[in-house]
PDB file of C-alpha atoms in Angstrom:
ATOM      1  CA  MET P 579      -5.811 -43.611 -44.203  1.00  0.00           C
ATOM      2  CA  THR P 580      -4.068 -45.614 -46.902  1.00  0.00           C
ATOM      3  CA  PRO P 581      -1.836 -43.888 -49.452  1.00  0.00           C
ATOM      4  CA  GLN P 582      -4.172 -45.050 -52.219  1.00  0.00           C
ATOM      5  CA  LEU P 583      -7.162 -43.421 -50.497  1.00  0.00           C
ATOM      6  CA  GLN P 584      -5.202 -40.209 -49.982  1.00  0.00           C
ATOM      7  CA  GLN P 585      -4.304 -40.217 -53.686  1.00  0.00           C
ATOM      8  CA  ALA P 586      -7.923 -40.806 -54.697  1.00  0.00           C
ATOM      9  CA  ILE P 587      -9.156 -37.925 -52.538  1.00  0.00           C
ATOM     10  CA  ARG P 588      -6.498 -35.643 -54.000  1.00  0.00           C
ATOM     11  CA  LEU P 589      -7.404 -36.690 -57.568  1.00  0.00           C
ATOM     12  CA  LEU P 590     -11.120 -36.167 -57.021  1.00  0.00           C
ATOM     13  CA  GLN P 591     -10.486 -32.566 -55.958  1.00  0.00           C
ATOM     14  CA  LEU P 592      -8.539 -31.640 -59.107  1.00  0.00           C
ATOM     15  CA  PRO P 593     -10.054 -29.558 -61.901  1.00  0.00           C
ATOM     16  CA  ILE P 594     -10.428 -31.507 -65.170  1.00  0.00           C
ATOM     17  CA  MET P 595      -7.379 -29.948 -66.866  1.00  0.00           C
ATOM     18  CA  ASP P 596      -5.144 -30.641 -63.870  1.00  0.00           C
ATOM     19  CA  LEU P 597      -6.555 -34.161 -63.730  1.00  0.00           C
ATOM     20  CA  ARG P 598      -5.666 -34.732 -67.361  1.00  0.00           C
ATOM     21  CA  THR P 599      -2.142 -33.486 -66.670  1.00  0.00           C
ATOM     22  CA  GLU P 600      -1.862 -35.724 -63.591  1.00  0.00           C
ATOM     23  CA  ILE P 601      -3.014 -38.793 -65.534  1.00  0.00           C
ATOM     24  CA  GLN P 602      -0.657 -38.058 -68.404  1.00  0.00           C
ATOM     25  CA  GLN P 603       2.233 -37.549 -65.975  1.00  0.00           C
ATOM     26  CA  ALA P 604       1.449 -40.890 -64.281  1.00  0.00           C
ATOM     27  CA  LEU P 605       1.375 -42.586 -67.686  1.00  0.00           C
ATOM     28  CA  ASN P 606       4.717 -41.013 -68.636  1.00  0.00           C
ATOM     29  CA  GLU P 607       6.460 -41.875 -65.362  1.00  0.00           C
ATOM     30  CA  ASN P 608       5.224 -45.440 -64.931  1.00  0.00           C
ATOM     31  CA  VAL P 609       5.945 -47.844 -67.784  1.00  0.00           C
ATOM     32  CA  MET P 610       3.503 -50.356 -66.268  1.00  0.00           C
ATOM     33  CA  LEU P 611       0.545 -48.026 -66.926  1.00  0.00           C
ATOM     34  CA  GLU P 612      -0.980 -47.631 -70.339  1.00  0.00           C
ATOM     35  CA  ALA P 613      -3.849 -45.508 -71.546  1.00  0.00           C
ATOM     36  CA  GLU P 614      -7.007 -47.336 -72.497  1.00  0.00           C
ATOM     37  CA  GLU P 615      -8.193 -46.451 -75.962  1.00  0.00           C
ATOM     38  CA  SER P 616     -11.772 -45.339 -76.273  1.00  0.00           C
ATOM     39  CA  LEU P 617     -14.127 -48.105 -77.305  1.00  0.00           C
ATOM     40  CA  SER P 618     -16.779 -45.544 -78.156  1.00  0.00           C
ATOM     41  CA  SER P 619     -18.677 -46.302 -81.346  1.00  0.00           C
ATOM     42  CA  GLU P 620     -19.142 -42.598 -81.994  1.00  0.00           C
ATOM     43  CA  PRO P 621     -16.062 -40.800 -83.341  1.00  0.00           C
ATOM     44  CA  GLU P 622     -15.180 -37.497 -81.761  1.00  0.00           C
ATOM     45  CA  ILE P 623     -16.000 -34.514 -83.931  1.00  0.00           C
ATOM     46  CA  PRO P 624     -13.170 -31.979 -84.259  1.00  0.00           C
ATOM     47  CA  ALA P 625     -13.966 -28.903 -82.151  1.00  0.00           C
ATOM     48  CA  GLU P 626     -13.710 -26.456 -85.044  1.00  0.00           C
ATOM     49  CA  ASN P 627     -16.481 -28.314 -86.955  1.00  0.00           C
ATOM     50  CA  ALA P 628     -18.642 -29.210 -83.951  1.00  0.00           C
ATOM     51  CA  THR P 629     -21.973 -27.721 -82.953  1.00  0.00           C
ATOM     52  CA  PRO P 630     -22.378 -26.823 -79.255  1.00  0.00           C
ATOM     53  CA  ASP P 631     -24.303 -30.083 -78.678  1.00  0.00           C
ATOM     54  CA  GLU P 632     -21.556 -32.116 -80.340  1.00  0.00           C
ATOM     55  CA  GLU P 633     -18.895 -30.349 -78.260  1.00  0.00           C
ATOM     56  CA  MET P 634     -20.805 -31.248 -75.076  1.00  0.00           C
ATOM     57  CA  ALA P 635     -21.010 -34.888 -76.235  1.00  0.00           C
ATOM     58  CA  ASN P 636     -17.228 -34.901 -76.802  1.00  0.00           C
ATOM     59  CA  VAL P 637     -16.615 -33.462 -73.326  1.00  0.00           C
ATOM     60  CA  ALA P 638     -18.949 -36.011 -71.733  1.00  0.00           C
ATOM     61  CA  ALA P 639     -17.246 -38.909 -73.531  1.00  0.00           C
ATOM     62  CA  SER P 640     -13.834 -37.574 -72.521  1.00  0.00           C
ATOM     63  CA  ASP P 641     -14.937 -37.225 -68.889  1.00  0.00           C
ATOM     64  CA  ASP P 642     -16.198 -40.823 -68.898  1.00  0.00           C
ATOM     65  CA  ARG P 643     -12.854 -42.113 -70.167  1.00  0.00           C
ATOM     66  CA  GLU P 644     -10.960 -40.065 -67.594  1.00  0.00           C
ATOM     67  CA  TRP P 645     -13.187 -41.367 -64.785  1.00  0.00           C
ATOM     68  CA  GLU P 646     -12.384 -44.900 -65.966  1.00  0.00           C
ATOM     69  CA  ASP P 647      -8.677 -44.013 -65.806  1.00  0.00           C
ATOM     70  CA  ILE P 648      -9.066 -42.700 -62.268  1.00  0.00           C
ATOM     71  CA  GLN P 649     -10.825 -45.869 -61.220  1.00  0.00           C
ATOM     72  CA  ARG P 650      -8.095 -47.973 -62.821  1.00  0.00           C
ATOM     73  CA  ILE P 651      -5.253 -46.176 -61.019  1.00  0.00           C
ATOM     74  CA  GLY P 652      -7.275 -45.339 -57.887  1.00  0.00           C
ATOM     75  CA  PRO P 653      -7.595 -47.198 -54.605  1.00  0.00           C
ATOM     76  CA  SER P 654      -8.765 -50.640 -55.665  1.00  0.00           C
ATOM     77  CA  ASP P 655      -7.642 -52.499 -52.567  1.00  0.00           C
ATOM     78  CA  SER P 656      -8.802 -50.322 -49.689  1.00  0.00           C
ATOM     79  CA  PRO P 657     -11.283 -51.782 -47.176  1.00  0.00           C
ATOM     80  CA  ARG P 658     -13.962 -49.402 -48.418  1.00  0.00           C
ATOM     81  CA  SER P 659     -13.594 -50.358 -52.011  1.00  0.00           C
ATOM     82  CA  GLY P 660     -14.206 -54.056 -51.697  1.00  0.00           C
ATOM     83  CA  GLY P 661     -11.650 -54.398 -54.518  1.00  0.00           C
ATOM     84  CA  SER P 662     -13.971 -52.965 -57.164  1.00  0.00           C
ATOM     85  CA  GLY P 663     -12.291 -49.599 -57.703  1.00  0.00           C
ATOM     86  CA  GLU P 664     -15.222 -47.763 -56.159  1.00  0.00           C
ATOM     87  CA  THR P 665     -14.894 -46.103 -52.801  1.00  0.00           C
ATOM     88  CA  ASN P 666     -17.855 -46.798 -50.585  1.00  0.00           C
ATOM     89  CA  PHE P 667     -18.767 -48.357 -47.270  1.00  0.00           C
ATOM     90  CA  ASP P 668     -20.558 -51.369 -48.740  1.00  0.00           C
ATOM     91  CA  TYR P 669     -17.914 -53.462 -47.064  1.00  0.00           C
ATOM     92  CA  GLU P 670     -17.693 -57.169 -47.682  1.00  0.00           C
ATOM     93  CA  ASP P 671     -14.307 -58.772 -48.071  1.00  0.00           C
ATOM     94  CA  HIS P 672     -13.375 -62.091 -49.650  1.00  0.00           C
ATOM     95  CA  SER P 673     -14.149 -63.994 -46.430  1.00  0.00           C
ATOM     96  CA  GLY P 674     -17.768 -62.788 -46.410  1.00  0.00           C
ATOM     97  CA  GLU P 675     -17.212 -60.399 -43.483  1.00  0.00           C
ATOM     98  CA  THR P 676     -19.663 -57.488 -43.474  1.00  0.00           C
ATOM     99  CA  LEU P 677     -18.975 -53.945 -42.350  1.00  0.00           C
ATOM    100  CA  GLN P 678     -20.785 -54.620 -39.062  1.00  0.00           C
ATOM    101  CA  ASP P 679     -18.711 -57.796 -38.487  1.00  0.00           C
ATOM    102  CA  HIS P 680     -15.521 -55.839 -39.134  1.00  0.00           C
ATOM    103  CA  LEU P 681     -16.545 -53.070 -36.722  1.00  0.00           C
ATOM    104  CA  LEU P 682     -17.642 -55.506 -33.995  1.00  0.00           C
ATOM    105  CA  TRP P 683     -14.322 -57.347 -34.303  1.00  0.00           C
ATOM    106  CA  GLN P 684     -12.426 -54.080 -33.856  1.00  0.00           C
ATOM    107  CA  LEU P 685     -14.672 -53.099 -30.948  1.00  0.00           C
ATOM    108  CA  GLU P 686     -13.829 -56.367 -29.190  1.00  0.00           C
ATOM    109  CA  LEU P 687     -10.132 -55.476 -29.416  1.00  0.00           C
ATOM    110  CA  GLU P 688     -10.674 -52.144 -27.650  1.00  0.00           C
ATOM    111  CA  PRO P 689     -10.024 -52.042 -23.876  1.00  0.00           C
ATOM    112  CA  LEU P 690     -13.588 -51.144 -22.861  1.00  0.00           C
ATOM    113  CA  ASP P 691     -15.778 -51.879 -19.874  1.00  0.00           C
ATOM    114  CA  ASP P 692     -18.863 -54.055 -20.442  1.00  0.00           C
ATOM    115  CA  LYS P 693     -21.296 -51.129 -20.474  1.00  0.00           C
ATOM    116  CA  THR P 694     -19.325 -49.134 -23.061  1.00  0.00           C
ATOM    117  CA  ARG P 695     -18.849 -52.255 -25.198  1.00  0.00           C
ATOM    118  CA  THR P 696     -22.625 -52.919 -25.146  1.00  0.00           C
ATOM    119  CA  ILE P 697     -23.337 -49.303 -26.114  1.00  0.00           C
ATOM    120  CA  GLY P 698     -20.769 -49.615 -28.901  1.00  0.00           C
ATOM    121  CA  GLN P 699     -22.443 -52.774 -30.196  1.00  0.00           C
ATOM    122  CA  ALA P 700     -25.805 -50.965 -30.283  1.00  0.00           C
ATOM    123  CA  ILE P 701     -24.159 -48.142 -32.228  1.00  0.00           C
ATOM    124  CA  VAL P 702     -22.660 -50.575 -34.738  1.00  0.00           C
ATOM    125  CA  ASP P 703     -26.137 -52.089 -35.182  1.00  0.00           C
ATOM    126  CA  ALA P 704     -27.419 -48.579 -35.975  1.00  0.00           C
ATOM    127  CA  ILE P 705     -24.950 -48.116 -38.856  1.00  0.00           C
ATOM    128  CA  ASN P 706     -26.387 -48.649 -42.337  1.00  0.00           C
ATOM    129  CA  ASP P 707     -24.638 -50.346 -45.255  1.00  0.00           C
ATOM    130  CA  ASP P 708     -23.253 -46.978 -46.384  1.00  0.00           C
ATOM    131  CA  GLY P 709     -21.446 -46.588 -43.053  1.00  0.00           C
ATOM    132  CA  TYR P 710     -23.635 -43.820 -41.658  1.00  0.00           C
ATOM    133  CA  LEU P 711     -25.172 -43.773 -38.189  1.00  0.00           C
ATOM    134  CA  ILE P 712     -28.915 -43.769 -38.872  1.00  0.00           C
ATOM    135  CA  ASP P 713     -30.237 -43.595 -35.299  1.00  0.00           C
ATOM    136  CA  ASP P 714     -29.905 -40.572 -33.025  1.00  0.00           C
ATOM    137  CA  VAL P 715     -28.570 -40.750 -29.466  1.00  0.00           C
ATOM    138  CA  GLU P 716     -32.036 -40.960 -27.900  1.00  0.00           C
ATOM    139  CA  THR P 717     -33.046 -43.855 -30.140  1.00  0.00           C
ATOM    140  CA  ILE P 718     -29.881 -45.725 -29.191  1.00  0.00           C
ATOM    141  CA  ARG P 719     -30.546 -45.058 -25.497  1.00  0.00           C
ATOM    142  CA  THR P 720     -34.104 -46.367 -25.917  1.00  0.00           C
ATOM    143  CA  THR P 721     -32.819 -49.476 -27.713  1.00  0.00           C
ATOM    144  CA  LEU P 722     -30.461 -50.217 -24.817  1.00  0.00           C
ATOM    145  CA  ALA P 723     -33.067 -49.702 -22.069  1.00  0.00           C
ATOM    146  CA  PRO P 724     -34.006 -51.324 -19.732  1.00  0.00           C
ATOM    147  CA  ASP P 725     -30.968 -53.671 -19.837  1.00  0.00           C
ATOM    148  CA  VAL P 726     -28.441 -50.840 -20.025  1.00  0.00           C
ATOM    149  CA  LEU P 727     -29.250 -47.372 -18.746  1.00  0.00           C
ATOM    150  CA  ALA P 728     -26.909 -45.075 -20.619  1.00  0.00           C
ATOM    151  CA  THR P 729     -26.655 -41.326 -20.385  1.00  0.00           C
ATOM    152  CA  HIS P 730     -26.536 -39.071 -23.421  1.00  0.00           C
ATOM    153  CA  GLU P 731     -22.842 -38.430 -22.716  1.00  0.00           C
ATOM    154  CA  GLU P 732     -22.021 -42.153 -22.507  1.00  0.00           C
ATOM    155  CA  VAL P 733     -23.616 -42.803 -25.893  1.00  0.00           C
ATOM    156  CA  GLU P 734     -21.786 -39.818 -27.437  1.00  0.00           C
ATOM    157  CA  ALA P 735     -18.487 -41.101 -26.000  1.00  0.00           C
ATOM    158  CA  ALA P 736     -19.156 -44.555 -27.462  1.00  0.00           C
ATOM    159  CA  ILE P 737     -19.970 -42.990 -30.839  1.00  0.00           C
ATOM    160  CA  GLN P 738     -16.544 -41.340 -30.797  1.00  0.00           C
ATOM    161  CA  ILE P 739     -14.935 -44.713 -30.039  1.00  0.00           C
ATOM    162  CA  VAL P 740     -16.702 -46.334 -33.015  1.00  0.00           C
ATOM    163  CA  GLN P 741     -15.797 -43.360 -35.227  1.00  0.00           C
ATOM    164  CA  ALA P 742     -12.127 -44.013 -34.444  1.00  0.00           C
ATOM    165  CA  LEU P 743     -12.371 -47.511 -35.945  1.00  0.00           C
ATOM    166  CA  ASP P 744     -11.482 -48.512 -39.498  1.00  0.00           C
ATOM    167  CA  PRO P 745     -12.562 -47.484 -42.124  1.00  0.00           C
ATOM    168  CA  ALA P 746     -12.055 -43.772 -41.573  1.00  0.00           C
ATOM    169  CA  GLY P 747     -15.282 -41.790 -41.621  1.00  0.00           C
ATOM    170  CA  ILE P 748     -17.399 -44.624 -40.284  1.00  0.00           C
ATOM    171  CA  CYS P 749     -20.360 -43.858 -38.011  1.00  0.00           C
ATOM    172  CA  ALA P 750     -20.766 -40.312 -39.314  1.00  0.00           C
ATOM    173  CA  ARG P 751     -24.182 -38.728 -39.206  1.00  0.00           C
ATOM    174  CA  SER P 752     -23.685 -36.664 -42.356  1.00  0.00           C
ATOM    175  CA  ILE P 753     -21.382 -36.386 -45.338  1.00  0.00           C
ATOM    176  CA  SER P 754     -19.640 -33.373 -43.825  1.00  0.00           C
ATOM    177  CA  GLU P 755     -18.994 -35.222 -40.555  1.00  0.00           C
ATOM    178  CA  CYS P 756     -17.641 -38.171 -42.558  1.00  0.00           C
ATOM    179  CA  ILE P 757     -15.183 -35.910 -44.357  1.00  0.00           C
ATOM    180  CA  VAL P 758     -14.099 -34.252 -41.104  1.00  0.00           C
ATOM    181  CA  LEU P 759     -13.482 -37.687 -39.557  1.00  0.00           C
ATOM    182  CA  GLN P 760     -11.394 -38.699 -42.564  1.00  0.00           C
ATOM    183  CA  LEU P 761      -9.408 -35.469 -42.490  1.00  0.00           C
ATOM    184  CA  ASN P 762      -8.764 -35.913 -38.767  1.00  0.00           C
ATOM    185  CA  MET P 763      -6.981 -39.157 -39.646  1.00  0.00           C
ATOM    186  CA  PHE P 764      -4.289 -37.019 -41.316  1.00  0.00           C
ATOM    187  CA  ASP P 765      -3.534 -35.409 -37.957  1.00  0.00           C
ATOM    188  CA  ALA P 766      -3.275 -38.746 -36.159  1.00  0.00           C
TER     189      ALA P 766
END
């Protein structure tokens, strides 16, 4: 996992006050960073004169500006971001390579037998644009048959091989599994 991705995950877990402190500290320590001024057409109403609705509007506007700051200093060059500042699996780099192309390329580099490689290719085909495995093991086995007769265990083993590829969290079947896969990268 890249240092930028680790930083983004850490920042996303911070409470809003700690996040504000973290952003201010980054601005103070790095002369190359500067705070963007709000381009909001609505001036903020001082809290002592604000109604509860106006206070909520001020908080929402403040949160929007802080999210923009996080995106600006967050991981803008990770494979998942596609260079846009957003972290997702909608992978397409400057050469036009898709997420599936990237995974198949990595799979070809793995020292696998033909059967496992074919199962892995079927698994990559079953990954949606968000990076999640959308077919279950039985569906993958059915897709492979009759050309390749794979056991449940062989498909599960191939899933684990694909899950070890880049980007971290790929081929998960749920958000929680995706997070566990990403956290396991810290141990590696």
